[in-house]
Coordinates of C-alpha atoms in Angstrom, one line a residue:
X239 CA 0.0 0.0 0.0
X240 CA 1.3 3.5 -0.9
X241 CA 1.1 6.1 1.9
X242 CA 2.5 9.0 -0.1
X243 CA 3.1 12.2 1.8
X244 CA 1.9 10.7 5.1
X245 CA 5.1 8.5 5.0
X246 CA 7.2 11.7 5.2
X247 CA 4.9 13.3 7.8
X248 CA 5.8 10.7 10.4
X249 CA 9.5 11.4 10.7
X250 CA 8.7 15.1 10.5
X251 CA 6.3 14.7 13.4
X252 CA 9.0 12.9 15.4
X253 CA 11.3 15.9 14.8
X254 CA 8.6 18.4 15.8
X255 CA 7.8 16.5 19.0
X256 CA 11.5 16.5 19.9
X257 CA 11.6 20.3 19.5
X258 CA 8.5 20.8 21.6
X259 CA 9.1 18.2 24.4
X260 CA 12.9 18.2 24.5
X261 CA 12.5 14.5 25.3
X262 CA 14.0 11.9 23.0
X263 CA 12.0 9.0 24.2
X264 CA 8.7 10.8 24.2
X265 CA 9.3 12.1 20.6
X266 CA 10.3 8.7 19.3
X267 CA 7.3 7.0 21.0
X268 CA 5.0 9.7 19.5
X269 CA 6.4 9.1 16.0
X270 CA 6.2 5.3 16.4
X271 CA 2.6 5.4 17.6
X272 CA 1.5 7.8 14.8
X273 CA 3.2 5.6 12.2
X274 CA 1.5 2.5 13.6
X275 CA -1.8 4.3 13.6
X276 CA -1.4 4.9 9.8
X277 CA -0.3 1.2 9.3
X278 CA -3.3 -0.1 11.3
X279 CA -6.1 1.9 9.5
X280 CA -6.3 4.6 12.3
X281 CA -7.3 2.1 14.9
X282 CA -5.8 3.3 18.2
X283 CA -6.2 0.0 20.0
X284 CA -4.5 -1.9 17.2
X285 CA -1.7 0.7 17.1
X286 CA -1.2 0.4 20.8
X287 CA -0.9 -3.4 20.7
X288 CA 1.4 -3.2 17.6
X289 CA 3.7 -0.7 19.5
X290 CA 4.4 -3.1 22.4
X291 CA 4.4 -6.2 20.2
X292 CA 6.9 -4.4 18.1
X293 CA 9.2 -3.8 21.1
X294 CA 9.1 -7.5 22.0
X295 CA 9.7 -8.5 18.4
X296 CA 12.9 -6.6 18.3
X297 CA 14.4 -9.0 20.9
X298 CA 14.0 -11.9 18.4
X299 CA 17.0 -10.3 16.6
X300 CA 20.1 -11.6 18.3
X301 CA 22.3 -8.6 17.3
X302 CA 19.7 -6.2 18.9
X303 CA 19.5 -8.2 22.2
X304 CA 23.3 -8.4 22.4
X305 CA 23.8 -4.7 21.7
X306 CA 21.3 -3.8 24.4
X307 CA 23.0 -6.0 26.9
X308 CA 26.3 -4.4 25.9
X309 CA 24.9 -0.9 26.5
X310 CA 23.6 -1.6 30.0
X311 CA 26.6 -3.7 31.1
X312 CA 29.0 -0.8 30.0
X313 CA 27.2 1.2 32.7
X314 CA 28.2 -1.4 35.2
X315 CA 31.9 -1.1 34.2
X316 CA 31.7 2.6 34.5
X317 CA 30.1 2.4 38.0
X318 CA 32.6 -0.2 39.2
X319 CA 35.6 1.8 38.0
X320 CA 34.3 4.8 40.0
X321 CA 33.3 3.1 43.3
X322 CA 36.5 1.0 43.3
X323 CA 38.6 4.1 43.4
X324 CA 40.3 3.1 40.1
X325 CA 39.7 6.5 38.5
X326 CA 41.1 8.4 41.6
X327 CA 44.2 6.1 41.7
X328 CA 44.9 6.6 38.0
X329 CA 44.6 10.4 38.3
X330 CA 47.0 10.5 41.3
X331 CA 49.4 8.2 39.5
X332 CA 49.5 10.5 36.5
X333 CA 50.0 13.6 38.6
X334 CA 52.9 12.0 40.5
X335 CA 54.6 10.0 37.7
X336 CA 53.8 11.7 34.4
X337 CA 55.1 15.3 34.9
X338 CA 55.2 15.9 31.2
X339 CA 51.5 15.9 30.9
X340 CA 51.0 18.0 34.0
X341 CA 50.5 21.1 31.8
X342 CA 47.5 22.7 30.1
X343 CA 48.3 21.1 26.7
X344 CA 49.2 17.8 28.4
X345 CA 45.9 17.7 30.3
X346 CA 43.8 18.4 27.2
X347 CA 45.9 16.0 25.1
X348 CA 45.3 13.3 27.8
X349 CA 41.5 13.7 27.3
X350 CA 42.0 13.6 23.5
X351 CA 44.1 10.4 23.6
X352 CA 41.7 8.7 26.0
X353 CA 38.9 9.5 23.5
X354 CA 40.9 8.0 20.7
X355 CA 42.0 4.9 22.5
X356 CA 38.7 4.0 24.2
X357 CA 36.6 3.6 21.1
X358 CA 34.3 0.9 22.6
X359 CA 31.3 3.2 23.4
X360 CA 30.8 6.9 23.2
X361 CA 29.4 7.2 26.7
X362 CA 32.3 5.4 28.4
X363 CA 34.7 7.4 26.2
X364 CA 33.3 10.7 27.3
X365 CA 33.0 9.6 31.0
X366 CA 36.5 8.2 31.3
X367 CA 38.1 11.1 29.5
X368 CA 36.3 13.7 31.5
X369 CA 36.7 12.0 34.8
X370 CA 40.4 11.3 34.4
X371 CA 41.5 14.6 32.9
X372 CA 39.3 16.9 35.0
X373 CA 41.7 17.2 38.0
X374 CA 44.7 17.8 35.7
X375 CA 42.7 20.5 33.7
X376 CA 41.7 22.2 36.9
X377 CA 45.3 22.2 38.1
X378 CA 46.6 23.7 34.8
X379 CA 43.9 26.3 34.2
X380 CA 41.9 24.6 31.5
X381 CA 38.2 25.5 31.6
X382 CA 35.8 22.6 32.1
X383 CA 33.8 23.8 29.1
X384 CA 36.9 23.2 26.9
X385 CA 37.3 19.7 28.6
X386 CA 33.7 18.9 27.9
X387 CA 34.2 20.0 24.2
X388 CA 37.2 17.7 23.9
X389 CA 35.3 14.8 25.5
X390 CA 32.2 15.3 23.3
X391 CA 34.2 15.8 20.1
X392 CA 36.3 12.6 20.4
X393 CA 33.6 10.2 21.6
X394 CA 31.1 9.8 18.8
X395 CA 33.6 10.6 15.9
X396 CA 36.0 8.0 17.1
X397 CA 33.3 5.4 17.6
X398 CA 32.1 6.0 14.1
X399 CA 35.6 5.9 12.6
X400 CA 36.6 2.7 14.5
X401 CA 33.3 0.8 14.3
X402 CA 34.5 -2.2 16.4
X403 CA 31.7 -1.4 18.9
X404 CA 27.9 -1.1 19.3
X405 CA 28.0 1.8 16.8
X406 CA 29.4 -0.6 14.2
X407 CA 26.8 -3.2 15.2
X408 CA 23.9 -0.8 14.7
X409 CA 25.2 0.6 11.5
X410 CA 26.1 -2.8 10.1
X411 CA 22.6 -4.0 11.0
X412 CA 20.9 -1.1 9.1
X413 CA 23.1 -1.7 6.1
X414 CA 22.6 -5.5 6.1
X415 CA 18.8 -4.9 6.4
X416 CA 18.9 -2.8 3.2
X417 CA 20.9 -5.6 1.5
X418 CA 18.5 -8.3 2.6
X419 CA 15.6 -6.2 1.3
X420 CA 17.4 -5.9 -2.1
X421 CA 17.6 -2.1 -1.8
X422 CA 21.3 -2.2 -2.3
X423 CA 23.8 -4.9 -3.1
X424 CA 27.2 -5.8 -1.7
X425 CA 28.8 -6.9 1.6
X426 CA 27.7 -5.0 4.7
X427 CA 31.2 -4.8 6.4
X428 CA 32.9 -3.9 3.2
X429 CA 30.5 -1.0 2.6
X430 CA 30.8 0.2 6.2
X431 CA 34.6 0.2 6.0
X432 CA 34.6 1.9 2.6
X433 CA 32.5 4.7 4.1
X434 CA 35.1 5.7 6.7
X435 CA 37.2 7.9 4.5
X436 CA 34.1 9.9 3.6
X437 CA 33.0 10.4 7.2
X438 CA 34.0 14.1 6.8
X439 CA 32.5 15.6 9.9
X440 CA 34.2 13.1 12.2
X441 CA 37.6 13.6 10.5
X442 CA 37.3 17.4 10.5
X443 CA 36.2 17.5 14.1
X444 CA 39.2 15.4 15.3
X445 CA 41.5 17.8 13.4
X446 CA 39.8 20.9 14.8
X447 CA 40.2 19.6 18.4
X448 CA 43.9 19.1 17.9
X449 CA 44.1 22.7 16.6
X450 CA 42.2 23.9 19.7
X451 CA 44.6 22.0 22.0
X452 CA 48.0 23.0 20.4
X453 CA 47.1 26.5 19.2
X454 CA 44.8 27.4 22.1
X455 CA 42.0 28.4 19.7
X456 CA 39.1 30.0 21.6
X457 CA 36.1 30.9 19.5
X458 CA 32.9 32.7 20.6
X459 CA 31.7 31.9 24.1
X460 CA 34.7 29.7 24.8
X461 CA 36.8 32.9 25.2
X462 CA 34.9 33.7 28.4
X463 CA 35.0 30.2 29.9
X464 CA 36.9 30.3 33.2
X465 CA 38.8 27.5 34.8
X466 CA 37.8 26.0 38.1
X467 CA 40.4 26.2 40.9
X468 CA 41.9 22.9 41.8
X469 CA 40.9 21.5 45.2
X470 CA 42.8 18.4 46.4
X471 CA 40.7 15.5 47.7
X472 CA 40.4 15.3 51.5
X473 CA 41.5 11.6 51.4
X474 CA 44.2 12.0 48.7
X475 CA 46.8 10.9 51.2
X476 CA 45.0 7.6 51.6
X477 CA 44.7 6.9 47.8
X478 CA 47.3 4.5 46.4
X479 CA 48.6 5.8 43.2
X480 CA 48.4 3.1 40.6
X481 CA 47.3 2.9 37.0
X482 CA 46.5 -0.8 36.9
X483 CA 43.0 -0.7 38.4
X484 CA 41.9 1.6 35.6
X485 CA 44.0 0.4 32.7
X486 CA 43.7 -3.4 33.1
X487 CA 39.8 -3.6 32.9
X488 CA 39.7 -1.2 29.9
X489 CA 42.6 -3.1 28.2
X490 CA 40.7 -6.4 28.6
X491 CA 37.6 -4.8 27.1
X492 CA 39.4 -3.3 24.2
X493 CA 41.4 -6.5 23.4
X494 CA 38.3 -8.7 23.6
X495 CA 36.6 -6.9 20.8
X496 CA 39.0 -8.0 18.0
X497 CA 39.2 -11.4 19.7
X498 CA 35.4 -11.7 19.5
X499 CA 35.4 -10.6 15.9
X500 CA 38.0 -13.2 15.1
X501 CA 36.1 -16.1 16.6
X502 CA 32.6 -15.0 15.5
X503 CA 34.0 -14.6 11.9
X504 CA 35.6 -18.1 12.0
X505 CA 39.1 -16.7 11.7
X506 CA 38.2 -13.6 9.6
X507 CA 37.9 -10.4 11.7
X508 CA 36.2 -8.6 8.8
X509 CA 33.4 -11.2 8.8
X510 CA 32.9 -11.2 12.5
X511 CA 29.8 -10.0 14.4
X512 CA 30.2 -6.6 16.0
X513 CA 27.3 -7.1 18.3
X514 CA 28.6 -10.5 19.5
X515 CA 32.1 -9.1 20.0
X516 CA 31.1 -6.2 22.2
X517 CA 28.6 -8.3 24.1
X518 CA 31.2 -10.9 25.1
X519 CA 33.8 -8.1 25.6
X520 CA 31.8 -6.5 28.5
X521 CA 31.0 -9.9 30.0
X522 CA 34.6 -11.0 30.1
X523 CA 35.6 -7.5 31.5
X524 CA 33.1 -7.8 34.3
X525 CA 34.3 -11.3 35.2
X526 CA 37.9 -10.0 35.1
X527 CA 36.9 -7.0 37.4
X528 CA 35.3 -9.4 39.9
X529 CA 38.4 -11.6 40.0
X530 CA 40.7 -8.6 40.2
X531 CA 38.8 -6.3 42.7
X532 CA 37.2 -8.8 45.1
X533 CA 40.1 -11.1 46.1
X534 CA 42.4 -8.1 46.4
X535 CA 40.0 -6.3 48.7
X536 CA 39.5 -3.4 46.3
X537 CA 35.7 -4.1 46.5
X538 CA 33.7 -6.5 48.6
X539 CA 31.5 -9.1 47.0
X540 CA 28.4 -7.1 48.1
X541 CA 29.7 -3.8 46.8
X542 CA 30.7 -5.3 43.5
X543 CA 27.2 -6.5 42.8
X544 CA 25.7 -3.3 44.2
X545 CA 27.8 -1.3 41.7
X546 CA 26.9 -3.8 38.9
X547 CA 23.1 -3.3 39.5
X548 CA 23.5 0.5 39.8
X549 CA 25.5 0.7 36.6
X550 CA 22.7 -1.2 34.7
X551 CA 20.1 1.2 36.1
X552 CA 22.2 4.2 34.9
X553 CA 22.1 3.0 31.3
X554 CA 18.5 1.9 31.0
X555 CA 17.4 5.3 29.5
X556 CA 20.1 4.9 26.8
X557 CA 19.0 1.3 26.1
X558 CA 15.4 2.5 25.7
X559 CA 16.5 5.2 23.2
X560 CA 18.1 2.4 21.1
X561 CA 15.0 0.2 21.2
X562 CA 12.7 3.0 20.1
X563 CA 15.2 4.2 17.5
X564 CA 15.3 0.8 15.9
X565 CA 11.5 0.5 16.1
X566 CA 10.8 3.8 14.4
X567 CA 13.2 2.7 11.7
X568 CA 11.1 -0.4 11.1
X569 CA 7.9 1.7 11.1
X570 CA 9.3 4.2 8.6
X571 CA 10.4 1.2 6.4
X572 CA 6.9 -0.2 6.5
X573 CA 5.4 3.2 5.5
X574 CA 7.7 3.3 2.5
X575 CA 9.2 6.7 3.4
X576 CA 12.5 6.0 1.7
X577 CA 10.9 4.8 -1.6
X578 CA 8.4 7.7 -1.7
X579 CA 11.1 10.3 -1.0
X580 CA 13.4 8.7 -3.6
X581 CA 10.6 8.8 -6.2
X582 CA 9.9 12.4 -5.2
X583 CA 13.4 13.6 -5.6
X584 CA 14.5 11.4 -8.5
X585 CA 14.9 13.6 -11.6
X586 CA 14.1 16.8 -9.7
X587 CA 17.4 17.3 -7.9
X588 CA 20.9 16.8 -9.3
X589 CA 22.6 13.6 -8.0
X590 CA 25.7 15.8 -7.3
X591 CA 23.7 17.5 -4.5
X592 CA 22.3 14.4 -2.9
X593 CA 25.2 13.5 -0.5
X594 CA 25.1 17.1 0.8
X595 CA 21.3 17.1 1.2
X596 CA 21.4 13.7 3.0
X597 CA 24.0 15.1 5.3
X598 CA 22.0 18.2 6.0
X599 CA 18.7 16.4 6.6
X600 CA 20.4 13.9 8.9
X601 CA 21.9 16.8 10.8
X602 CA 18.6 18.5 11.3
X603 CA 17.0 15.2 12.4
X604 CA 19.8 14.5 14.9
X605 CA 19.7 18.1 16.3
X606 CA 15.9 17.9 16.8
X607 CA 15.8 14.4 18.3
X608 CA 19.1 14.6 20.2
X609 CA 20.2 11.1 19.1
X610 CA 22.6 10.1 16.4
X611 CA 21.4 6.4 16.7
X612 CA 17.8 7.4 16.2
X613 CA 18.9 9.5 13.2
X614 CA 20.8 6.5 11.7
X615 CA 17.7 4.4 12.0
X616 CA 15.5 7.0 10.4
X617 CA 17.9 8.2 7.7
X618 CA 19.9 5.2 6.7
X619 CA 17.0 3.4 4.9
X620 CA 16.0 6.7 3.2
X621 CA 19.5 7.5 2.2
X622 CA 20.3 4.0 0.9
X623 CA 17.1 3.9 -1.2
X624 CA 17.9 7.3 -2.6
X625 CA 21.5 6.2 -3.3
X626 CA 20.4 3.1 -5.1
X627 CA 17.7 4.9 -7.2
X628 CA 20.0 7.8 -8.2
X629 CA 23.0 5.5 -8.7
X630 CA 25.1 7.3 -6.0
X631 CA 28.3 6.0 -4.5
X632 CA 26.8 3.9 -1.6
X633 CA 29.8 4.3 0.9
X634 CA 29.5 8.1 0.4
X635 CA 25.7 7.9 1.2
X636 CA 26.4 5.9 4.3
X637 CA 29.0 8.4 5.5
X638 CA 26.7 11.3 4.8
X639 CA 24.1 9.8 7.2
X640 CA 26.7 9.0 9.8
X641 CA 28.4 12.5 9.6
X642 CA 25.0 14.2 9.7
X643 CA 23.9 12.2 12.7
X644 CA 27.0 13.1 14.6
X645 CA 27.0 16.8 13.6
X646 CA 23.4 17.3 14.7
X647 CA 24.0 15.3 17.9
X648 CA 27.0 17.6 18.8
X649 CA 24.9 20.7 18.2
X650 CA 21.8 19.5 20.1
X651 CA 21.2 20.5 23.7
X652 CA 19.1 17.4 24.3
X653 CA 21.8 14.9 23.1
X654 CA 22.6 12.2 25.6
X655 CA 26.3 12.3 24.6
X656 CA 26.3 16.1 25.1
X657 CA 24.7 15.7 28.5
X658 CA 27.2 13.0 29.5
X659 CA 30.2 15.0 28.4
X660 CA 29.1 18.1 30.4
X661 CA 28.5 15.8 33.4
X662 CA 31.9 14.1 33.1
X663 CA 33.7 17.4 32.8
X664 CA 31.7 18.9 35.7
X665 CA 30.5 22.0 33.8
X666 CA 27.1 23.5 33.3
X667 CA 25.3 21.8 30.4
X668 CA 24.0 24.9 28.7
X669 CA 27.4 26.4 28.8
X670 CA 28.9 23.3 27.2
X671 CA 26.3 23.5 24.4
X672 CA 27.0 27.3 23.9
X673 CA 30.8 26.9 23.9
X674 CA 30.9 23.8 21.6
X675 CA 28.5 25.1 19.0
X676 CA 30.9 27.4 17.1
X677 CA 33.4 24.5 16.7
X678 CA 30.6 22.1 15.6
X679 CA 29.4 24.6 13.0
X680 CA 32.9 25.0 11.7
X681 CA 33.2 21.2 11.3
X682 CA 29.7 21.1 9.7
X683 CA 30.6 23.8 7.2
X684 CA 33.8 22.0 6.2
X685 CA 31.9 18.7 5.9
X686 CA 29.2 20.3 3.8
X687 CA 31.8 21.5 1.3
X688 CA 33.5 18.1 1.3
X689 CA 30.2 16.3 0.6
X690 CA 29.4 18.7 -2.2
X691 CA 32.9 18.0 -3.8
X692 CA 32.6 14.3 -3.2
X693 CA 29.2 14.2 -4.8
X694 CA 30.8 15.7 -7.9
X695 CA 33.9 13.5 -8.0
X696 CA 32.1 10.1 -7.3
X697 CA 29.5 10.4 -10.1

């Protein structure tokens, strides 16, 4: 059945709800219910039942269930690293042993490098980078707004450029779904890897951050951001300076991802399952942390499991966002939004402009909803259908959706990553959004020019 203009109205409604409510979950739920209402001849009872049946049906997909478990268990790892004193011990070790980084550039570069090395999940990247670098930034006169900007601008871009994580699992799932539906052809992993060089916003953002660090570039409101005076902890004398409690669990988690890819791919990392790899990586990490923390009296058995459960609770909202993001992607697919939009645009707009337009629409969607994952789920089916119909370079289309999702997410005040970055850095959330926006807009402008040029050269 053809739904025409109504198929476009549903994602637009989701964006409008996000602007009005400033609530990602509410806006996604509203869009899902409206879409199901259309799919179930405007029967509210049938749409209500379809909504909750649809949520349950998602768990029949193994990669979705594994990715959700990964998300909530990452929260446990974060919580255990905090309550065990691993973060405090690591910071004290750095301040005592690594004098070369005890400077303003060193403190900011530490946050940047943590963001690059910990590519497992954007939330844990931002949290670890902010938590570890904050005392050093305070001590060396670096404003927390600048630290929040560094944390935010290395988390999502790195996770999208090194997709051996839940980001890769989600993106791969969306691409494979389009392949299975015969919208596009090819191998999912090969297409995702081929899109990395075209992920212009992420690449430009990482370069801009390095410029900010080494050249002390302060643009707009960042010029007025003031550092917070460093205040030593009351129990600092009791803290044992050691990097191992922090480094070893994270190292186990990072190493287990390629190991998981190797085994799930039967010896071929490129054919491995991203969702399976990150799922078992966090399980092995949690087992390691129990065997490392409990026998050595870092944590008691009771406190370990208390932290485990609290960490799961911390990440439930993020898990809910993913569930609803995937569900609205299914609803939009059933409505035929992508096919209708492709039919509408085909022949009316030059193919040269399409990568840029996809990037801009994804940016607006992410800004309005505050979620890059939700944007991927909405825009990837639309973008791939347009790409196939207009014979665009598919890796470029994939990159345009990813870049747009991250750019809009960075600029949005309701983004979960933005909120986590300001929380980790200990700065006011509104100030973080204000001070980061000029840098994000610069990256967005450069990416727009690059997508326009790439659209020309890849035809």
